[in-house]
Structures are given as C-alpha cells and as structure tokens.
C-alpha cells in the first residue's frame, strides 16, 4: 500500500541521516535503537497529520478536473449557457424536502435532468442583469408534479425514514389550493374601497337579521322534537272516517245494527275532534283517543264484515260521488268568482254617488272648481290637439281606477305639463268622473273627460258590435238561462258572459282615429294598470311602419294564436298562423297615421261581421285585436309592461319592481276584496286617501 511504502522509506532515510550525523562511537549500541524508534514515531505522527489536512483538497481538485474535462465534451443546443462540462450532472441526484397536509416531513429525490425543467442554471460568466428569470413557484410545482418519478420518504417520530410512493393527486390539489389562494389575495388587493364597504354592510345586515327562533324550538339533542307543521294524524283520522263509512253501509245492509251504531258514533266523534283543523296542532285534545277508539271499531268491523269485492265496490261508489261533488263545487266557485269580479263594491258605488251629487248640487266650493275649469277650457282645448305633447287614451267607468292611472303617470313623468289625458266614460258615470278631475286636477297635466254618447258617428249602422248587441241571439246568450249555450249546459266558459263585453267602452280601442282625428300618436292605457316609470321614451320608439306597439305574451306554447282563435274554422286556418305570438292590450302605442293608411277600423269591421255567430272566437276584444293587427304589431321590450297581477300569485317581484307599467289583468282587481294581497300596495299607494269622500265611503264600510 502507498501508506506503508511511504512509512518505510521515511524510516530508512531517517536512519541514514542519523548515521552520518552521529558517529557510532559516540553512542552505545543499546541506546541507538531506542532513539531511532522515537524518531520514527514522531515522523509517522507528522505525516498522518499532513494527510488529514491535504487529502480532501486533493480529492476536490481531482473531481473538479474530471467534471471540467467531461463538460467540455458535452456541447449542443440543450446545454445551459455558461456551463462547461455538465455531462455527469444529469446523473446527479437532488433531495427535496417538503411538509405534507398532515404536517409530516417528506423527502424525495430527483435527477438533475428532471429538475432542469423547473430550474435555471446560473452562469457565473454572465452579467447579473442578463440571467434568465426563474419561473414561479406554482409553475415549478406543477412541472415537478408531471415529471417526478422518485420515491417519497416519510420521516417518523423516531427519525427513521419509511419510503412510500408519492401521491400525485394530493400534490396537485395542494398546488391548486395555493393558486386559488394567491388569486383571491390579488382580488382582495385590487378590490375597490366602495365594494369592500358594501360587503361589510351586507355581512352586518345578515348578522342582524339572523333569527335563532328555529334553533330555540328545534334541537337535535332533545328526545322529543315537536313538528307543528305536520298533518299525519289528521290524514289518518280522515282515512279512518272513509273506511268507517264503507263498513257502516255494509253493516246496515247486513242488519248488523249494533256495529252500525258503533261505527256511526265513532264517525261523529272523529268529525267533532277534527273540526276545521288543517294541521295536527289544530286538532282537539281528544283526537288521539278518538283515533284509537276508531281503530278498535274498524278492527272489529273488518273481522266481521270484510269482503274484498264488497269493500272495493263501495269505495268506487264513494269515489264517483266525490268527483261529482268536486265538479259541482268547482262550477259554483267559478260562478261566485265571476260574480264578485263584475259586481261593484259598496265603497266604490258610494264614491260615485257622492261625486255625482256634488256635480249636480253645486255648493260654493264646487262652483269655484267649475269656474276655474271653465277658465282653463280654452287653454286645454289647444293642448288636446297639440301633436308635440304626449297624449293618453283611457276608457273607463271606474272613477277610482282612472284616477290611479292618471296620478301614477303624472307622478313619474319628467315633464308633467306636456301630458294630456283623454278619458272617455259612459253617461251613467260621466258626472262622477268629471267631478273628480275638476276637484282633483293632476296639475300641471291636463285631463279631458268625454261622454261616449256624444260620439254621433258611433251607431249601429257603422259599428258592427252595436248592431250585434241589438240582435235577439246575443240577448238570449246573455240573459236567458235556458239557452242551449247557457251555463247550465256547461258548454261555454263563464268569463265570456261578463257584462263588460257588452260595453262599448271595451271596443272603443278600435276607433282611435275617429275619437282623436288630429293626433299622430297616442298611448292607450287600461284602467287596471299602474305606471311606475316615465313613459315618454315610448313616443321615440320606431315602430318600423307598424300600427301597434305592444309587449308579446307568448312563452313556449302559451298565449299563441291557437289559444284564442278557432283554427278548425277554414277562415281562421287559411289566414293566420296558429303558432303566431300573442300580445297584450293594456299599454299600446298606436301610430294613427299608419292606422288610417292601413284602414285598421275597416279590417276590424270585416272580421267582426264574420263572427256574428261566435264561431271564429269567443267574445272579447283581444281575439279581434290579434286578427286586426296581425303582422302590424311591433314587439316592445317586456320591461315596459308586466302582466298577471290580477290572476297569477307567482309573478316575480323583481319583474314588478323593474316594470314601467304593471297590469292587474284578470278577476282579482286591486279595488276588490279578491285582490292578491301582496300586489295590492303597488296600486293603493296612488289612491288619494286624503279625499273626504274616500274617507267617508271606505271608513264607513269598515
């Protein structure tokens, strides 16, 4: 070995030096060998110390020489700039440590070739500013996840490493979480102060509105949890009554008088316990006892009388009888709803009477109202024909409803002085309508009230509807119960027998140019609408040459032409598309210049004459409107007109809030007790509750 050769050569050299330095005669032979041994020991210690110091530096120099020699042989497009000999670097291992989601320390090894995809070697020969920038930690983690193939070591509490296969799903999930966290941090840093304040206010309001009443009454740790909104016991008792009736009829037919009496007694007691209850908590306190007694009676009856064929036959008879009762109740309900819808409430009738009395028996204050109205007559007359103003047409016999339409429109108008309302009513209500708007003028807007009987051109020779209303067939249809098409036969829908279809006020919408011959555009409003926004932008809508601007009502298969018209009739099927979209009356912008050009009134008369026998459509104004304005209607944005508040309790409240006009079409008008309670405030807030007549009529009713 090299170490031993060095030691022997050193010993011989020391001995030779000692011989030349010290003569043999000066030292005895026995002392010479001991001295040489000490000298050799000192030399060995010195050489060992030198080896300990210089061997690591020698090995490092050798490795550096080998590494630089191999690096010069590896050149190509894949080598890093500034690195010379890096062939052996590909085989070098790097150990990476990280902490997993459980808090344990994990290690894994990766070769330099694998690590280079997510790292950049630093070239010491380049300037500091010219070094390529390393990728982000997230990109490195993702690349490392895709390239790693090493073993993972788990550091246990005793310090031993247990090698496991690395779970890439967990690592990928961790990388995703880190990205999401950094993204959320960036969003929060860029968040506007106003948005942050809004979020804080929302959180504060949410905490204030939090109710813990449910927690107080419902607790999972309680042994008895009370469900107050269940009806299981109620349904059980009703089922028991049904079966008791079946067995009672069988017992009566088989002369089982004792059992019959027992069952009838249980039925009576169960009905008394149920009463008017709709839920279990509304039942009488004796309900459970009655249910148990009924159960015992039914068990006895089943043991004595049970016969499957007889029981099933009795149940079928009961089912048929119940269906007949349901049909009768439905028809009665329909009649009562229609009757309530077409009757005038007592407070509304009272208001009309009070206003009519004021109109004809004028005291000092009323005379002042009329004097002011007469002074404004000339000025108002010029406004009624001014094409530059915004004109509205309202046909109504309901003073309160017309006042709400006018008041809500003027309230939201940007320039109310430019709005002119043309109200037409019948002879019976003309005095009340006139008196209301004289004593309550919606200043600075203008209101002009007209009597339909003053329209001399509106007669049976010109108007088809008036001519038909004079026919005996129509009178039979409306006023004779024994007519073959009467309600008793159930062949017609009751809603078409509403007297409003007999009123010419309902058909005046087809005579707009005759009523307003000097106007170019006019907005028609029904008396059951409420205006919630400024409507003047409607006059700027380009109707594209159409006559009628309206909101379409068709949704999928609903409210299309086949819903309103009889397409089994050849006249209808040949001229119209059954899938054409329907639209709504109630808020319609009419171009009167195009109306005259297209002869709309003549088209209406033609189809109205064809429908004298009511074979094309039932009574009403919408079906002839769909026919008359077919391919002449421009669809407006749905936010202009939201319908359904008079029949549909499920209209979206957000749509109602954003609508320019809301329409109470249907039987549940807002001035009736039938009205849907949650929709009524949209209408009632425009009622003038300070008026003495309204206070008198409505307060006395209460």
XYZ file of C-alpha atoms in Angstrom:
702
model
C 0.000 0.000 0.000
C 1.064 3.564 -0.559
C 0.840 4.438 3.070
C 3.241 1.658 4.154
C 5.770 2.445 1.417
C 5.926 5.991 2.492
C 6.460 4.960 6.092
C 9.314 2.537 5.259
C 11.136 4.996 3.022
C 10.858 7.605 5.711
C 12.371 5.229 8.305
C 15.343 4.315 6.145
C 16.008 7.932 5.317
C 15.993 8.819 8.983
C 18.362 6.049 9.843
C 20.862 7.074 7.172
C 20.758 10.643 8.360
C 21.378 9.576 11.911
C 24.388 7.514 10.890
C 26.046 10.369 9.100
C 25.286 12.861 11.790
C 26.276 10.912 14.846
C 29.387 8.617 14.802
C 28.953 5.114 16.020
C 31.491 5.520 18.676
C 29.705 8.293 20.481
C 26.544 6.226 21.306
C 26.339 2.899 22.785
C 24.516 0.346 20.658
C 21.807 -0.281 23.268
C 20.801 3.408 23.282
C 20.794 3.791 19.459
C 17.763 1.523 18.770
C 15.514 3.354 21.324
C 16.290 6.717 19.863
C 15.521 5.577 16.329
C 12.120 4.260 17.463
C 11.138 7.601 18.979
C 12.237 9.407 15.856
C 10.201 7.107 13.615
C 7.097 7.616 15.777
C 7.377 11.389 15.539
C 7.711 11.234 11.757
C 4.656 8.977 11.473
C 2.518 11.355 13.501
C 3.599 14.293 11.371
C 2.844 12.516 8.102
C -0.589 11.423 9.376
C -1.469 14.995 10.276
C -0.467 16.191 6.787
C -2.585 13.521 5.124
C -5.683 14.516 7.150
C -5.286 18.124 6.044
C -4.423 17.711 2.342
C -6.333 14.614 1.178
C -9.849 16.325 0.948
C -8.446 19.197 -1.057
C -6.676 16.741 -3.361
C -9.924 14.791 -3.892
C -11.848 18.012 -4.597
C -9.224 19.093 -7.164
C -9.421 15.710 -8.861
C -13.245 15.834 -9.015
C -13.186 19.352 -10.384
C -10.712 18.282 -13.053
C -12.837 15.310 -14.028
C -16.024 17.389 -14.079
C -14.487 20.151 -16.228
C -12.979 17.531 -18.583
C -16.331 15.860 -19.131
C -18.211 19.137 -19.535
C -16.012 20.182 -22.479
C -17.132 17.032 -24.310
C -20.872 17.899 -23.932
C -21.979 20.701 -26.207
C -25.261 21.198 -28.004
C -28.421 23.231 -28.140
C -29.655 21.758 -24.856
C -26.649 22.825 -22.745
C -27.052 25.741 -20.411
C -25.242 28.959 -21.294
C -22.004 29.425 -19.365
C -21.860 25.805 -18.078
C -18.826 23.911 -19.459
C -18.780 20.234 -18.502
C -22.139 19.054 -17.201
C -22.498 15.518 -18.546
C -22.257 13.959 -15.107
C -24.713 16.492 -13.746
C -27.518 14.541 -15.439
C -26.804 11.640 -13.127
C -26.596 13.798 -10.008
C -29.405 13.480 -7.516
C -31.114 16.253 -5.633
C -33.017 15.656 -2.438
C -36.088 17.832 -1.902
C -37.922 18.087 1.408
C -41.467 19.360 1.975
C -44.252 19.157 4.569
C -47.491 17.436 3.526
C -51.037 18.439 4.609
C -50.751 16.193 7.693
C -47.657 18.037 8.949
C -45.217 15.193 8.241
C -41.835 15.839 6.634
C -41.417 14.074 3.310
C -38.309 13.684 1.113
C -37.936 12.673 -2.486
C -35.049 12.572 -4.931
C -34.974 13.856 -8.461
C -32.215 13.776 -11.081
C -30.739 16.952 -12.449
C -32.247 16.310 -15.897
C -35.709 16.134 -14.346
C -35.099 19.145 -12.134
C -33.813 21.303 -15.025
C -37.349 21.508 -16.485
C -38.343 23.643 -13.480
C -34.958 25.302 -12.678
C -32.477 27.575 -14.456
C -28.718 27.153 -14.061
C -26.906 30.283 -13.152
C -23.997 31.181 -15.429
C -21.289 32.942 -13.407
C -19.761 34.335 -16.599
C -22.873 36.366 -17.489
C -23.693 39.791 -16.185
C -26.156 39.946 -13.281
C -28.872 41.611 -15.359
C -28.613 39.055 -18.195
C -29.543 35.980 -16.128
C -32.821 34.334 -17.175
C -35.523 34.730 -14.547
C -36.753 31.619 -12.823
C -40.370 30.549 -13.132
C -42.837 30.985 -10.391
C -43.142 28.500 -7.590
C -46.533 27.351 -8.797
C -45.226 26.529 -12.289
C -42.270 24.695 -10.783
C -44.560 22.676 -8.561
C -46.782 21.765 -11.476
C -43.861 20.731 -13.687
C -42.335 18.842 -10.810
C -45.613 17.006 -10.332
C -45.645 15.929 -14.006
C -42.015 14.766 -14.101
C -41.322 13.263 -10.730
C -40.673 9.503 -10.629
C -38.829 9.220 -7.354
C -39.570 7.550 -4.024
C -41.043 9.532 -1.137
C -39.747 9.092 2.358
C -41.858 9.661 5.431
C -39.990 10.978 8.456
C -41.355 9.195 11.526
C -41.159 10.409 15.132
C -38.163 8.135 15.808
C -36.210 9.623 12.954
C -36.487 6.577 10.653
C -37.484 7.119 7.051
C -40.190 4.911 5.551
C -40.194 5.107 1.767
C -43.594 5.454 0.158
C -44.866 6.136 -3.301
C -45.719 9.811 -3.710
C -49.458 10.598 -4.226
C -49.616 12.997 -7.229
C -53.316 13.754 -6.680
C -52.658 15.258 -3.266
C -49.748 17.305 -4.554
C -51.805 18.581 -7.480
C -54.624 19.521 -5.112
C -52.154 21.402 -2.926
C -50.837 23.321 -5.941
C -54.411 24.183 -6.967
C -55.203 25.455 -3.477
C -52.105 27.623 -3.493
C -53.046 29.124 -6.868
C -56.568 29.828 -5.749
C -55.324 31.447 -2.548
C -52.932 33.733 -4.428
C -55.677 34.625 -6.921
C -58.034 35.521 -4.091
C -55.299 37.641 -2.465
C -54.852 39.552 -5.727
C -58.622 40.128 -5.990
C -58.777 41.436 -2.448
C -55.808 43.741 -3.049
C -57.439 45.185 -6.170
C -60.901 45.479 -4.609
C -62.428 48.928 -4.589
C -62.984 50.526 -1.196
C -66.628 51.082 -2.041
C -67.131 47.404 -2.855
C -65.394 46.409 0.350
C -67.665 48.715 2.351
C -70.703 47.250 0.599
C -69.617 43.721 1.531
C -69.128 44.744 5.130
C -72.598 46.301 5.257
C -74.155 43.167 3.761
C -72.420 40.982 6.338
C -73.576 43.283 9.139
C -77.178 43.267 7.931
C -77.100 39.499 7.550
C -75.920 39.066 11.124
C -78.557 41.497 12.398
C -81.372 39.748 10.541
C -80.318 36.314 11.704
C -83.055 34.631 13.693
C -82.380 31.787 16.073
C -86.007 31.011 16.769
C -85.718 27.736 14.870
C -82.768 26.708 16.999
C -84.719 27.509 20.129
C -87.602 25.219 19.170
C -85.604 22.551 17.360
C -82.652 20.838 18.986
C -81.136 17.539 17.882
C -80.183 16.734 21.474
C -83.764 16.796 22.659
C -85.566 13.492 22.995
C -88.893 14.901 21.830
C -88.889 17.086 18.748
C -92.204 18.794 18.079
C -93.163 19.154 14.402
C -96.003 21.682 14.445
C -96.498 21.686 10.675
C -97.430 18.030 10.188
C -100.843 16.616 9.329
C -100.206 12.869 9.631
C -102.720 12.372 12.458
C -105.316 14.445 10.617
C -104.950 12.395 7.442
C -105.107 9.162 9.452
C -108.391 10.200 11.044
C -109.886 11.199 7.688
C -108.907 7.823 6.212
C -110.497 6.114 9.195
C -113.746 8.015 8.596
C -113.800 6.874 4.946
C -113.334 3.220 5.885
C -115.867 3.544 8.718
C -118.466 4.819 6.214
C -117.794 1.804 3.982
C -118.200 -0.685 6.811
C -121.240 1.188 8.153
C -123.082 0.824 4.822
C -122.179 -2.870 4.688
C -123.285 -3.386 8.304
C -126.592 -1.614 7.581
C -127.236 -3.812 4.543
C -126.469 -6.976 6.556
C -128.666 -5.978 9.529
C -125.672 -5.551 11.907
C -127.359 -2.793 13.844
C -125.019 -2.757 16.852
C -121.926 -2.490 14.676
C -123.616 0.147 12.507
C -124.448 2.273 15.558
C -120.883 1.914 16.889
C -119.314 2.973 13.582
C -121.636 5.972 13.154
C -120.873 7.067 16.710
C -117.107 6.878 16.037
C -117.544 8.796 12.798
C -119.414 11.580 14.601
C -116.819 11.790 17.367
C -113.889 11.857 14.904
C -115.501 14.633 12.853
C -116.067 16.631 16.028
C -112.410 16.187 17.010
C -111.235 17.272 13.562
C -113.493 20.288 13.250
C -111.910 22.895 10.898
C -108.344 21.724 11.552
C -105.821 21.711 8.718
C -102.768 20.622 10.736
C -102.178 18.297 13.673
C -101.655 21.087 16.188
C -105.147 22.414 15.381
C -106.845 19.142 16.357
C -108.868 18.778 19.532
C -107.040 17.386 22.558
C -109.187 14.239 22.390
C -108.199 13.497 18.779
C -105.724 10.717 19.629
C -108.239 8.986 21.872
C -110.865 9.219 19.125
C -108.409 7.779 16.605
C -107.658 4.829 18.926
C -111.364 4.151 19.503
C -111.995 4.306 15.761
C -109.145 1.871 15.195
C -110.692 -0.678 17.566
C -114.111 -0.285 15.903
C -112.622 -0.758 12.410
C -110.723 -3.836 13.583
C -113.963 -5.381 14.862
C -115.824 -4.476 11.665
C -113.084 -5.950 9.493
C -113.221 -9.253 11.392
C -116.986 -9.493 10.949
C -117.773 -7.829 7.609
C -114.642 -7.835 5.470
C -115.244 -8.842 1.866
C -112.779 -7.549 -0.674
C -115.263 -7.371 -3.537
C -117.910 -5.602 -1.499
C -115.414 -3.128 0.004
C -113.923 -2.225 -3.398
C -117.411 -1.712 -4.868
C -118.400 0.621 -2.034
C -115.152 2.595 -2.418
C -115.767 3.061 -6.148
C -119.248 4.404 -5.424
C -117.798 6.839 -2.895
C -115.123 7.940 -5.399
C -117.678 8.681 -8.115
C -119.840 10.611 -5.679
C -116.848 12.663 -4.518
C -115.872 13.519 -8.119
C -119.384 14.757 -8.826
C -119.266 16.896 -5.705
C -115.900 18.337 -6.717
C -117.200 19.276 -10.182
C -120.212 20.960 -8.629
C -118.052 22.909 -6.191
C -115.698 23.995 -8.982
C -118.594 25.301 -11.068
C -120.034 27.099 -8.073
C -116.647 28.609 -7.258
C -116.211 29.807 -10.843
C -119.629 31.412 -10.804
C -119.002 33.155 -7.482
C -115.596 34.469 -8.578
C -117.018 35.851 -11.814
C -119.959 37.321 -9.956
C -117.685 39.017 -7.429
C -115.440 40.326 -10.216
C -118.252 42.002 -12.138
C -120.063 43.497 -9.164
C -119.300 46.983 -7.872
C -118.077 47.114 -4.253
C -120.192 49.200 -1.903
C -117.421 51.792 -1.138
C -116.809 52.329 -4.856
C -120.537 52.768 -5.501
C -120.670 55.180 -2.569
C -117.846 57.245 -4.070
C -119.641 57.505 -7.421
C -122.850 58.606 -5.714
C -121.069 61.248 -3.637
C -119.316 62.710 -6.689
C -122.497 62.680 -8.771
C -124.337 64.520 -6.015
C -121.605 67.167 -5.886
C -121.787 67.584 -9.670
C -125.498 68.318 -9.788
C -125.950 70.082 -6.434
C -123.080 72.534 -6.503
C -122.337 74.495 -3.381
C -119.949 77.420 -3.092
C -116.733 75.380 -3.203
C -117.915 73.278 -6.140
C -118.847 76.418 -8.074
C -115.296 77.663 -7.620
C -113.991 74.409 -9.098
C -116.222 74.791 -12.140
C -115.294 78.455 -12.582
C -111.579 77.548 -12.625
C -112.256 74.687 -15.032
C -114.127 76.945 -17.440
C -111.258 79.437 -17.436
C -108.826 76.661 -18.413
C -111.122 75.269 -21.095
C -109.670 77.308 -23.974
C -106.094 76.569 -22.977
C -106.866 72.871 -22.548
C -108.584 72.732 -25.931
C -105.384 73.816 -27.650
C -103.415 71.197 -25.728
C -105.860 68.419 -26.663
C -104.906 68.819 -30.330
C -101.206 69.634 -29.936
C -99.194 66.877 -31.690
C -95.997 67.826 -29.841
C -97.448 66.744 -26.484
C -97.828 63.268 -25.013
C -101.416 62.029 -25.342
C -103.053 59.141 -23.442
C -106.376 57.388 -24.105
C -108.269 55.895 -21.125
C -111.714 54.285 -21.481
C -113.259 53.582 -18.080
C -116.424 53.676 -15.991
C -114.431 53.376 -12.722
C -113.535 56.741 -11.204
C -111.113 55.383 -8.636
C -109.259 53.210 -11.157
C -108.943 56.043 -13.706
C -107.650 58.406 -11.026
C -104.894 55.932 -10.077
C -103.796 55.593 -13.720
C -103.581 59.366 -14.183
C -101.955 60.051 -10.821
C -99.285 57.338 -11.183
C -98.433 58.542 -14.704
C -98.072 62.191 -13.697
C -96.066 61.252 -10.591
C -93.328 59.613 -12.666
C -93.386 61.994 -15.648
C -90.280 64.089 -16.203
C -92.312 66.893 -17.811
C -95.871 66.509 -16.493
C -97.048 69.751 -18.085
C -96.688 68.084 -21.507
C -99.008 65.158 -20.722
C -102.648 65.169 -21.841
C -105.155 62.501 -20.742
C -108.268 61.796 -22.824
C -110.743 59.957 -20.567
C -113.929 58.539 -22.112
C -116.731 57.182 -19.911
C -120.418 56.335 -20.246
C -123.429 58.514 -19.477
C -124.036 56.893 -16.086
C -120.563 57.765 -14.735
C -119.821 60.949 -16.667
C -120.853 63.270 -13.827
C -118.767 61.417 -11.213
C -115.706 61.217 -13.488
C -115.918 64.889 -14.403
C -116.423 65.956 -10.808
C -113.391 64.020 -9.629
C -110.943 65.563 -12.105
C -112.413 69.065 -11.623
C -111.948 68.858 -7.851
C -108.663 66.899 -8.086
C -106.839 68.112 -11.208
C -103.430 66.392 -11.674
C -101.605 69.676 -12.215
C -99.697 70.624 -14.255
C -101.007 67.845 -16.570
C -104.271 68.157 -18.498
C -107.312 65.852 -18.254
C -110.279 65.953 -20.608
C -113.353 63.816 -19.836
C -115.811 62.890 -22.629
C -119.151 61.114 -22.762
C -119.380 58.197 -25.178
C -122.953 59.182 -26.011
C -121.632 62.395 -27.590
C -119.926 60.401 -30.360
C -122.656 60.715 -33.005
C -120.744 58.610 -35.501
C -120.868 55.638 -33.106
C -124.132 53.958 -34.133
C -125.355 50.519 -35.193
C -125.132 51.332 -38.877
C -121.387 51.988 -38.580
C -120.329 49.828 -35.627
C -120.638 46.045 -36.008
C -120.625 45.375 -32.277
C -123.553 47.725 -31.628
C -125.509 46.061 -34.390
C -124.794 42.597 -32.952
C -125.723 43.634 -29.418
C -129.186 44.504 -30.662
C -129.738 41.011 -32.053
C -132.028 38.561 -30.249
C -129.351 35.855 -30.314
C -126.946 37.867 -28.195
C -129.703 38.758 -25.742
C -130.579 35.078 -25.430
C -126.923 34.230 -24.870
C -126.505 36.721 -22.053
C -129.850 36.845 -20.333
C -131.631 33.506 -20.844
C -130.505 30.608 -18.653
C -132.391 28.058 -20.767
C -130.455 28.962 -23.904
C -128.698 25.872 -25.383
C -125.332 27.594 -24.912
C -126.091 28.693 -21.388
C -124.022 27.999 -18.299
C -126.286 25.223 -17.097
C -125.162 23.044 -20.015
C -121.523 23.806 -19.298
C -120.709 24.421 -22.967
C -119.301 27.921 -22.562
C -116.722 29.497 -20.340
C -118.359 31.714 -17.757
C -115.860 34.539 -18.155
C -117.198 35.346 -21.639
C -120.561 36.231 -20.046
C -119.122 39.181 -18.196
C -121.183 42.326 -18.976
C -118.003 44.251 -19.748
C -118.079 42.610 -23.191
C -121.432 44.335 -23.781
C -119.964 47.756 -23.037
C -118.826 49.833 -25.995
C -116.107 51.293 -23.766
C -114.344 47.983 -24.253
C -114.457 48.293 -28.062
C -113.554 51.989 -28.413
C -109.876 50.998 -28.792
C -110.641 50.061 -32.413
C -111.863 53.605 -33.214
C -108.839 55.718 -32.239
C -108.680 57.900 -35.396
C -112.383 58.717 -35.117
C -112.002 59.805 -31.484
C -108.708 61.712 -31.996
C -108.635 62.770 -35.659
C -105.902 65.414 -35.272
C -103.310 63.304 -33.429
C -100.479 61.220 -34.932
C -99.627 59.038 -31.921
C -101.456 58.080 -28.765
C -100.736 55.712 -25.878
C -103.653 53.515 -24.807
C -103.832 52.543 -21.100
C -106.332 50.218 -19.449
C -107.904 51.397 -16.189
C -106.428 48.436 -14.251
C -102.778 49.425 -14.750
C -100.305 51.322 -12.598
C -97.487 53.388 -14.109
C -94.146 53.167 -12.288
C -91.754 54.978 -14.671
C -91.675 57.856 -17.124
C -93.392 56.704 -20.354
C -92.244 59.485 -22.678
C -89.491 57.309 -24.296
C -92.301 55.261 -25.887
C -93.037 58.150 -28.250
C -89.459 57.879 -29.549
C -89.675 54.150 -30.342
C -89.520 53.470 -34.079
C -92.419 51.102 -34.849
C -90.880 50.173 -38.232
C -94.059 51.007 -40.128
C -96.248 49.001 -37.747
C -99.509 50.335 -36.321
C -99.457 48.827 -32.831
C -96.584 48.714 -30.342
C -97.222 46.073 -27.663
C -95.474 43.576 -25.388
C -95.649 39.957 -26.529
C -97.039 37.412 -24.067
C -96.159 34.072 -25.680
C -93.885 31.724 -23.731
C -93.128 28.385 -25.400
C -96.603 27.022 -26.227
C -98.608 29.541 -24.188
C -100.558 32.592 -25.425
C -100.250 31.873 -29.129
C -102.961 32.402 -31.714
C -104.365 28.877 -31.351
C -105.201 29.746 -27.722
C -107.639 32.480 -28.747
C -108.902 31.579 -32.215
C -110.821 28.602 -33.620
C -108.415 27.085 -36.148
C -110.911 24.385 -37.063
C -112.728 27.114 -38.983
C -111.343 27.475 -42.542
C -111.433 31.284 -42.426
C -109.031 31.251 -39.480
C -106.768 28.402 -40.587
C -106.312 29.870 -44.090
C -105.319 33.370 -42.949
C -103.379 33.005 -39.705
C -100.505 31.023 -38.234
C -101.556 29.053 -35.128
C -98.037 29.451 -33.709
C -98.007 33.236 -34.094
C -97.154 35.020 -30.863
C -99.892 36.766 -28.945
C -99.534 40.187 -27.366
C -101.323 42.166 -24.684
C -103.795 45.021 -24.592
C -103.398 47.384 -21.646
C -100.447 49.515 -22.757
C -100.301 50.039 -26.517
C -98.654 52.723 -28.601
C -100.780 53.402 -31.708
C -99.458 55.174 -34.808
C -102.654 56.845 -36.058
C -101.145 57.898 -39.385
C -100.340 54.273 -40.241
C -103.719 53.269 -38.783
C -105.533 55.370 -41.366
C -103.227 54.223 -44.142
C -103.819 50.522 -43.335
C -107.583 51.019 -42.707
C -107.436 49.180 -39.372
C -111.014 50.006 -38.412
C -112.272 48.539 -41.696
C -110.335 45.293 -41.051
C -111.882 45.113 -37.597
C -115.396 45.560 -39.006
C -114.840 42.838 -41.617
C -113.823 40.168 -39.108
C -116.387 41.275 -36.522
C -119.169 40.775 -39.052
C -117.886 37.277 -39.844
C -118.005 36.349 -36.151
C -121.638 37.198 -35.549
C -122.348 33.571 -34.629
C -119.204 33.430 -32.416
C -117.658 30.599 -34.446
C -114.304 32.301 -35.056
C -113.627 33.322 -31.460
C -115.457 33.850 -28.202
C -116.487 37.268 -27.022
C -113.838 39.761 -26.032
C -111.505 42.336 -27.542
C -108.176 40.512 -27.583
C -109.038 37.908 -30.293
C -110.299 40.542 -32.775
C -107.288 42.656 -31.822
C -104.909 39.814 -32.683
C -106.651 39.408 -36.043
C -106.909 43.127 -36.830
C -103.254 43.897 -36.018
C -101.873 40.649 -37.463
C -98.383 41.366 -38.893
C -98.894 45.005 -37.905
C -97.650 44.810 -34.294
C -94.170 45.861 -33.196
C -92.899 43.955 -30.107
C -91.820 46.226 -27.259
C -89.366 45.305 -24.525
C -91.006 43.192 -21.821
C -89.960 45.594 -19.074
C -92.436 48.137 -20.400
C -95.471 46.049 -19.470
C -95.705 43.245 -16.866
C -98.998 41.356 -16.708
C -100.674 38.801 -14.474
C -101.192 40.688 -11.215
C -104.929 40.043 -11.446
C -104.760 36.247 -11.581
C -101.232 34.906 -11.055
C -99.889 34.952 -7.452
C -96.449 33.792 -8.664
C -95.341 36.847 -10.682
C -91.699 37.613 -9.943
C -91.485 40.616 -7.605
C -88.228 41.724 -9.239
C -90.027 41.986 -12.604
C -92.788 44.014 -10.982
C -90.289 46.425 -9.418
C -88.460 46.941 -12.729
C -91.592 47.287 -14.886
C -92.707 50.622 -16.315
C -96.358 49.513 -16.220
C -97.913 46.709 -14.144
C -101.256 45.284 -15.227
C -103.915 43.722 -12.973
C -105.499 41.757 -15.824
C -107.812 39.060 -14.511
C -110.614 38.844 -11.964
C -108.591 39.865 -8.911
C -108.705 43.618 -9.435
C -106.863 45.720 -6.832
C -110.019 47.572 -5.738
C -111.780 44.275 -4.912
C -111.501 42.126 -1.815
C -110.434 39.307 -4.167
C -107.148 41.086 -4.936
C -103.859 39.313 -4.276
C -102.707 40.942 -1.058
C -99.001 41.174 -1.937
C -99.768 43.051 -5.189
C -102.308 45.479 -3.752
C -99.809 48.045 -2.316
C -98.488 48.820 -5.828
C -101.965 50.192 -6.633
C -103.254 51.517 -3.314
C -100.335 53.912 -2.752
C -101.693 56.101 -5.573
C -105.181 56.347 -4.065
C -105.892 59.812 -2.682
C -106.670 58.824 0.898
C -106.966 62.474 1.939
C -110.147 62.890 -0.086
C -113.170 63.324 2.176
C -115.424 61.151 0.012
C -112.951 58.264 0.007
C -112.526 58.517 3.749
C -116.276 58.572 4.269
C -117.094 55.656 1.944
C -114.245 53.332 2.859
C -114.153 54.073 6.581
C -117.909 53.579 6.961
C -117.561 50.212 5.222
C -115.070 49.106 7.851
